[in-house]
Tab-separated table of C-alpha atoms in Angstrom:
chain	number	residue	atom	x	y	z
A	1464	MET	CA	103.449	-195.565	-235.073
A	1465	ASN	CA	104.766	-198.678	-237.001
A	1466	MET	CA	107.460	-197.004	-239.398
A	1467	ASN	CA	107.932	-200.264	-241.363
A	1468	LEU	CA	104.181	-200.262	-242.360
A	1469	ASN	CA	103.729	-196.518	-242.932
A	1470	THR	CA	107.051	-195.529	-244.646
A	1471	ASN	CA	106.419	-194.025	-248.141
A	1472	GLU	CA	102.823	-194.707	-247.968
A	1473	ILE	CA	100.302	-191.575	-248.303
A	1474	LEU	CA	98.748	-191.167	-244.921
A	1475	THR	CA	96.068	-188.674	-243.711
A	1476	THR	CA	95.675	-186.892	-240.335
A	1477	THR	CA	94.119	-184.125	-238.428
A	1478	GLU	CA	96.455	-184.251	-235.563
A	1479	TYR	CA	98.429	-181.274	-236.539
A	1480	ASP	CA	100.458	-181.228	-233.436
A	1481	MET	CA	102.252	-184.450	-234.491
A	1482	PHE	CA	104.269	-182.412	-237.109
A	1483	ARG	CA	107.432	-180.651	-236.115
A	1484	LYS	CA	109.297	-177.688	-237.586
A	1485	ILE	CA	113.158	-178.216	-237.886
A	1486	SER	CA	114.167	-174.569	-238.228
A	1487	ASN	CA	112.948	-171.053	-237.896
A	1488	ARG	CA	111.855	-170.975	-241.436
A	1489	LYS	CA	109.562	-168.006	-241.911
A	1490	ILE	CA	105.931	-168.589	-243.181
A	1491	THR	CA	105.349	-165.873	-245.799
A	1492	GLU	CA	101.756	-165.488	-246.834
A	1493	ASN	CA	100.668	-167.105	-250.027
A	1494	PRO	CA	97.195	-166.349	-250.868
A	1495	LYS	CA	97.379	-168.192	-254.205
A	1496	LEU	CA	98.382	-171.348	-252.394
A	1497	GLU	CA	95.731	-170.936	-249.774
A	1498	GLU	CA	93.037	-170.562	-252.397
A	1499	GLU	CA	94.307	-173.580	-254.377
A	1500	LEU	CA	94.143	-175.742	-251.333
A	1501	LEU	CA	90.638	-174.583	-250.466
A	1502	SER	CA	89.187	-174.948	-253.929
A	1503	GLU	CA	91.124	-178.008	-255.296
A	1504	GLY	CA	92.369	-179.763	-252.133
A	1505	GLN	CA	95.878	-180.877	-251.307
A	1506	ARG	CA	97.253	-182.523	-254.525
A	1507	GLN	CA	100.861	-182.898	-253.133
A	1508	PRO	CA	101.469	-184.751	-249.877
A	1509	ILE	CA	103.741	-183.236	-247.165
A	1510	LEU	CA	107.106	-184.861	-246.871
A	1511	VAL	CA	108.406	-185.653	-243.156
A	1512	ASN	CA	111.259	-187.711	-241.978
A	1513	GLU	CA	110.974	-190.351	-239.156
A	1514	LYS	CA	110.799	-187.731	-236.505
A	1515	MET	CA	107.800	-186.221	-238.129
A	1516	GLU	CA	109.973	-183.082	-238.920
A	1517	VAL	CA	108.498	-181.312	-242.173
A	1518	ILE	CA	111.000	-181.525	-244.831
A	1519	ASP	CA	108.723	-180.132	-247.575
A	1520	GLY	CA	105.269	-178.607	-247.270
A	1521	GLN	CA	105.488	-176.109	-244.453
A	1522	HIS	CA	103.342	-173.763	-246.069
A	1523	ARG	CA	100.719	-176.358	-247.083
A	1524	LEU	CA	100.602	-177.650	-243.476
A	1525	TYR	CA	100.187	-173.976	-242.182
A	1526	TYR	CA	97.096	-173.444	-244.412
A	1527	LEU	CA	95.523	-176.901	-243.780
A	1528	ARG	CA	95.962	-176.411	-240.150
A	1529	LYS	CA	94.446	-172.918	-240.311
A	1530	HIS	CA	91.263	-174.177	-242.023
A	1531	ARG	CA	91.144	-177.351	-240.148
A	1532	LYS	CA	91.512	-179.652	-243.284
A	1533	PRO	CA	92.935	-183.061	-243.229
A	1534	VAL	CA	96.722	-183.342	-243.914
A	1535	ARG	CA	98.057	-185.917	-246.513
A	1536	TYR	CA	101.637	-186.731	-245.808
A	1537	ILE	CA	104.504	-189.307	-246.559
A	1538	ILE	CA	107.070	-190.537	-244.098
A	1539	ASP	CA	110.584	-190.955	-245.647
A	1540	PRO	CA	113.137	-191.783	-242.934
A	1541	THR	CA	115.982	-190.709	-245.324
A	1542	ALA	CA	114.576	-187.395	-246.446
A	1543	ASN	CA	116.352	-184.248	-246.154
A	1544	PHE	CA	116.405	-180.904	-247.816
A	1545	LYS	CA	118.947	-182.225	-250.548
A	1546	THR	CA	116.144	-184.552	-251.445
A	1547	VAL	CA	113.675	-181.835	-252.103
A	1548	ILE	CA	116.047	-179.709	-254.036
A	1549	SER	CA	116.644	-182.419	-256.409
A	1550	MET	CA	112.691	-182.677	-256.979
A	1551	ASN	CA	112.249	-180.086	-259.533
A	1552	THR	CA	108.430	-180.002	-259.082
A	1553	SER	CA	109.037	-178.799	-255.416
A	1554	ALA	CA	112.090	-176.907	-255.588
A	1555	VAL	CA	110.972	-174.343	-258.160
A	1556	ASN	CA	108.609	-173.003	-255.657
A	1557	TRP	CA	111.312	-172.363	-253.054
A	1558	ALA	CA	112.199	-168.961	-251.684
A	1559	LEU	CA	115.682	-168.077	-251.182
A	1560	GLN	CA	115.446	-168.560	-247.393
A	1561	ASP	CA	114.424	-172.076	-248.007
A	1562	TYR	CA	117.526	-172.879	-249.760
A	1563	VAL	CA	119.527	-171.160	-247.034
A	1564	TYR	CA	117.770	-173.097	-244.195
A	1565	SER	CA	118.024	-176.402	-245.951
A	1566	PHE	CA	121.938	-176.039	-246.133
A	1567	ALA	CA	122.153	-174.573	-242.696
A	1568	LEU	CA	120.329	-177.845	-241.388
A	1569	GLU	CA	122.919	-179.777	-243.253
A	1570	GLY	CA	125.553	-178.061	-241.075
A	1571	ASP	CA	127.212	-175.811	-243.512
A	1572	PRO	CA	128.715	-173.124	-241.298
A	1573	GLU	CA	128.473	-170.353	-243.772
A	1574	PHE	CA	124.799	-171.127	-244.239
A	1575	VAL	CA	124.197	-171.459	-240.497
A	1576	LYS	CA	125.562	-167.764	-240.123
A	1577	LEU	CA	123.457	-166.593	-242.938
A	1578	ALA	CA	120.235	-168.147	-241.685
A	1579	LYS	CA	120.874	-166.672	-238.252
A	1580	PHE	CA	121.207	-163.124	-240.033
A	1581	LEU	CA	118.123	-163.723	-242.001
A	1582	ASP	CA	116.190	-164.649	-238.859
A	1583	GLU	CA	117.132	-161.355	-237.262
A	1584	ASN	CA	116.877	-159.254	-240.317
A	1585	GLU	CA	113.619	-157.274	-240.732
A	1586	LEU	CA	114.864	-154.536	-242.908
A	1587	LEU	CA	116.543	-155.756	-245.873
A	1588	SER	CA	115.194	-158.232	-248.580
A	1589	ASP	CA	116.592	-161.818	-248.438
A	1590	LYS	CA	118.217	-161.390	-251.799
A	1591	MET	CA	119.799	-158.180	-250.829
A	1592	VAL	CA	121.347	-159.782	-247.795
A	1593	ILE	CA	122.626	-162.780	-249.714
A	1594	VAL	CA	124.326	-160.754	-252.533
A	1595	ALA	CA	125.675	-157.981	-250.108
A	1596	GLY	CA	126.865	-160.705	-247.515
A	1597	SER	CA	128.891	-162.296	-250.158
A	1598	GLY	CA	130.978	-159.065	-250.590
A	1599	ARG	CA	129.287	-158.032	-253.978
A	1600	ARG	CA	128.916	-154.249	-254.564
A	1601	ASP	CA	126.197	-154.753	-257.185
A	1602	GLY	CA	122.949	-155.497	-255.158
A	1603	THR	CA	121.386	-157.529	-258.160
A	1604	ALA	CA	124.253	-159.944	-258.862
A	1605	THR	CA	122.237	-163.030	-260.127
A	1606	HIS	CA	125.260	-165.434	-260.355
A	1607	VAL	CA	125.588	-165.273	-256.507
A	1608	VAL	CA	121.993	-166.583	-256.131
A	1609	LYS	CA	122.622	-169.361	-258.692
A	1610	LYS	CA	125.619	-170.570	-256.743
A	1611	LEU	CA	123.735	-170.393	-253.490
A	1612	LYS	CA	121.070	-172.684	-254.814
A	1613	LYS	CA	123.729	-175.323	-255.241
A	1614	GLY	CA	125.199	-175.014	-251.859
A	1615	ASP	CA	128.100	-172.671	-252.776
A	1616	TYR	CA	128.159	-169.518	-250.662
A	1617	VAL	CA	130.455	-167.711	-248.391
A	1618	PHE	CA	129.075	-165.112	-245.826
A	1619	SER	CA	132.205	-163.018	-245.930
A	1620	ASN	CA	130.836	-159.502	-245.562
A	1621	GLU	CA	128.599	-159.638	-242.349
A	1622	LYS	CA	130.183	-156.769	-240.577
A	1623	GLN	CA	129.945	-154.316	-243.419
A	1624	LEU	CA	126.406	-155.508	-243.929
A	1625	ARG	CA	125.482	-154.813	-240.325
A	1626	GLU	CA	126.845	-151.284	-240.522
A	1627	PHE	CA	124.951	-150.601	-243.853
A	1628	CYS	CA	121.776	-151.795	-241.901
A	1629	LYS	CA	122.212	-148.960	-239.361
A	1630	PHE	CA	122.754	-146.318	-242.166
A	1631	TYR	CA	119.893	-147.630	-244.046
A	1632	GLU	CA	117.580	-147.382	-241.138
A	1633	ARG	CA	118.635	-143.801	-240.594
A	1634	VAL	CA	117.754	-143.144	-244.360
A	1635	LEU	CA	114.141	-144.546	-243.764
A	1636	ASN	CA	113.694	-142.674	-240.528
A	1637	GLU	CA	115.045	-139.418	-241.622
A	1638	THR	CA	113.630	-139.107	-245.243
A	1639	LYS	CA	110.323	-139.813	-246.978
A	1640	LEU	CA	111.792	-142.745	-248.926
A	1641	PRO	CA	110.173	-146.220	-248.787
A	1642	ASN	CA	111.847	-149.412	-247.906
A	1643	LYS	CA	112.022	-150.976	-251.408
A	1644	PRO	CA	114.651	-153.477	-252.662
A	1645	PHE	CA	115.531	-151.159	-255.434
A	1646	LEU	CA	116.605	-148.455	-253.003
A	1647	GLN	CA	118.578	-150.982	-250.785
A	1648	SER	CA	120.422	-151.998	-254.091
A	1649	VAL	CA	121.309	-148.420	-255.150
A	1650	LEU	CA	122.322	-147.299	-251.727
A	1651	TRP	CA	124.390	-150.351	-251.117
A	1652	THR	CA	126.325	-149.758	-254.373
A	1653	LEU	CA	127.081	-146.121	-253.111
A	1654	TYR	CA	127.847	-147.267	-249.595
A	1655	THR	CA	130.557	-149.660	-250.559
A	1656	THR	CA	132.761	-147.247	-252.351
A	1657	SER	CA	135.766	-146.222	-250.420
A	1658	VAL	CA	134.886	-142.486	-250.382
A	1659	PHE	CA	131.362	-142.574	-249.308
A	1660	ASP	CA	130.133	-140.172	-246.683
A	1661	GLU	CA	126.975	-141.386	-244.818
A	1662	ASN	CA	126.102	-137.993	-243.267
A	1663	ARG	CA	126.639	-136.239	-246.769
A	1664	MET	CA	124.180	-138.772	-248.346
A	1665	LEU	CA	121.579	-138.247	-245.621
A	1666	THR	CA	121.991	-134.384	-245.854
A	1667	GLN	CA	121.466	-134.334	-249.506
A	1668	LEU	CA	118.423	-136.673	-249.315
A	1669	LYS	CA	116.811	-134.447	-246.812
A	1670	LYS	CA	117.436	-131.368	-248.720
A	1671	SER	CA	116.050	-132.980	-251.989
A	1672	ASP	CA	112.831	-134.086	-250.257
A	1673	LEU	CA	112.707	-137.076	-252.570
A	1674	THR	CA	109.693	-139.417	-252.083
A	1675	SER	CA	108.747	-142.702	-253.327
A	1676	GLU	CA	106.540	-141.039	-256.208
A	1677	ASP	CA	109.518	-139.214	-257.456
A	1678	ILE	CA	111.607	-142.502	-258.132
A	1679	GLU	CA	108.951	-144.994	-258.558
A	1680	GLY	CA	109.398	-146.914	-261.944
A	1681	PHE	CA	112.889	-145.749	-262.502
A	1682	ALA	CA	115.297	-148.179	-264.040
A	1683	LYS	CA	118.232	-148.987	-261.894
A	1684	LYS	CA	120.787	-147.082	-263.928
A	1685	LYS	CA	118.600	-143.965	-263.812
A	1686	LEU	CA	118.036	-144.311	-259.992
A	1687	LEU	CA	121.897	-144.838	-259.406
A	1688	LEU	CA	122.507	-141.866	-261.611
A	1689	THR	CA	119.932	-139.754	-259.604
A	1690	PHE	CA	121.496	-140.624	-256.283
A	1691	LEU	CA	125.128	-140.015	-257.486
A	1692	GLU	CA	124.246	-136.576	-258.783
A	1693	LEU	CA	122.332	-135.903	-255.536
A	1694	TYR	CA	125.369	-137.164	-253.448
A	1695	ASN	CA	127.989	-135.186	-255.356
A	1696	GLY	CA	126.104	-131.991	-255.624
A	1697	ARG	CA	128.255	-129.102	-256.328
A	1698	TRP	CA	131.511	-130.679	-255.159
A	1699	SER	CA	134.474	-129.947	-257.401
A	1700	ASP	CA	136.126	-132.859	-259.136
A	1701	ASP	CA	138.906	-132.946	-256.717
A	1702	HIS	CA	136.733	-133.188	-253.551
A	1703	PRO	CA	138.052	-136.094	-251.393
A	1704	SER	CA	134.485	-137.511	-250.925
A	1705	LEU	CA	133.242	-137.210	-254.519
A	1706	ILE	CA	132.211	-140.453	-256.152
A	1707	GLN	CA	133.605	-140.476	-259.636
A	1708	TYR	CA	131.564	-142.300	-262.443
A	1709	PHE	CA	131.299	-142.420	-266.203
A	1710	ILE	CA	128.945	-143.695	-268.788
A	1711	ASN	CA	130.681	-145.648	-271.671
A	1712	ARG	CA	129.573	-145.677	-275.362
A	1713	LYS	CA	127.261	-148.740	-274.509
A	1714	GLY	CA	125.426	-146.647	-271.983
A	1715	SER	CA	126.621	-148.570	-268.895
A	1716	LEU	CA	127.278	-146.662	-265.669
A	1717	THR	CA	130.596	-147.458	-264.012
A	1718	ILE	CA	131.872	-146.390	-260.660
A	1719	PRO	CA	135.662	-146.933	-260.491
A	1720	SER	CA	136.087	-145.983	-256.939
A	1721	LEU	CA	137.861	-148.702	-254.989
A	1722	PRO	CA	135.303	-150.684	-252.719
A	1723	LYS	CA	135.331	-149.850	-249.043
A	1724	GLN	CA	137.591	-152.079	-247.120
A	1725	ASP	CA	136.671	-153.867	-243.869
A	1726	GLU	CA	139.000	-152.752	-241.035
A	1727	ASP	CA	139.425	-156.380	-239.916
A	1728	ASN	CA	140.835	-157.483	-243.436
């Protein structure tokens, strides 16, 4: 291929094997995109670099190949993921993992570690891993995600996150609760208190026989309060594993217990 002639021109091909993936980025099903490509055609070309590595458009390529449709693409030798992040029309459709993999490919060691964890993880949501991995006790911390999208992230809490995964897997295996992001978030908040007892939580959950129907639709505060009351049970206020909490005049629920410390810190 003559790169001087073809650079930055819109080209068309059905030779799907000429394109290369440059990471283990997961292809998540997107029926809306698939239907759009079938009904309206490919409106936005795929962006590749001079090695034919797909920088932007992996999902479009996946569906075009699936339905044996021609692929429109542009070769830009200087293209990388930072290029795509700056293109608002494209970046707004990115999943969190796309940002992680993009900065990992740029060589950022924190993102390399995080990308490896996401590739191995089949239990927790990507957002849960990102927030918990940063050391936040609140599993819904939005500012962590905002900073990550700008390339600012430290994967500082991997050890505790792996330990939580083992506990959470036990919860799913030993109770009737579903694997849902809201459950992950609430259990993480409790798990990271210094007095939290895994076996106590499991015992109380099994006694309660809670199911997804019992907690579906709960606001996070109500769900957290439900699990706190369940965990504490009839323990006295001076019990060493009791999780203290209070609700202020504005209705906010606060857990003043110190966070659980990593033994290596």
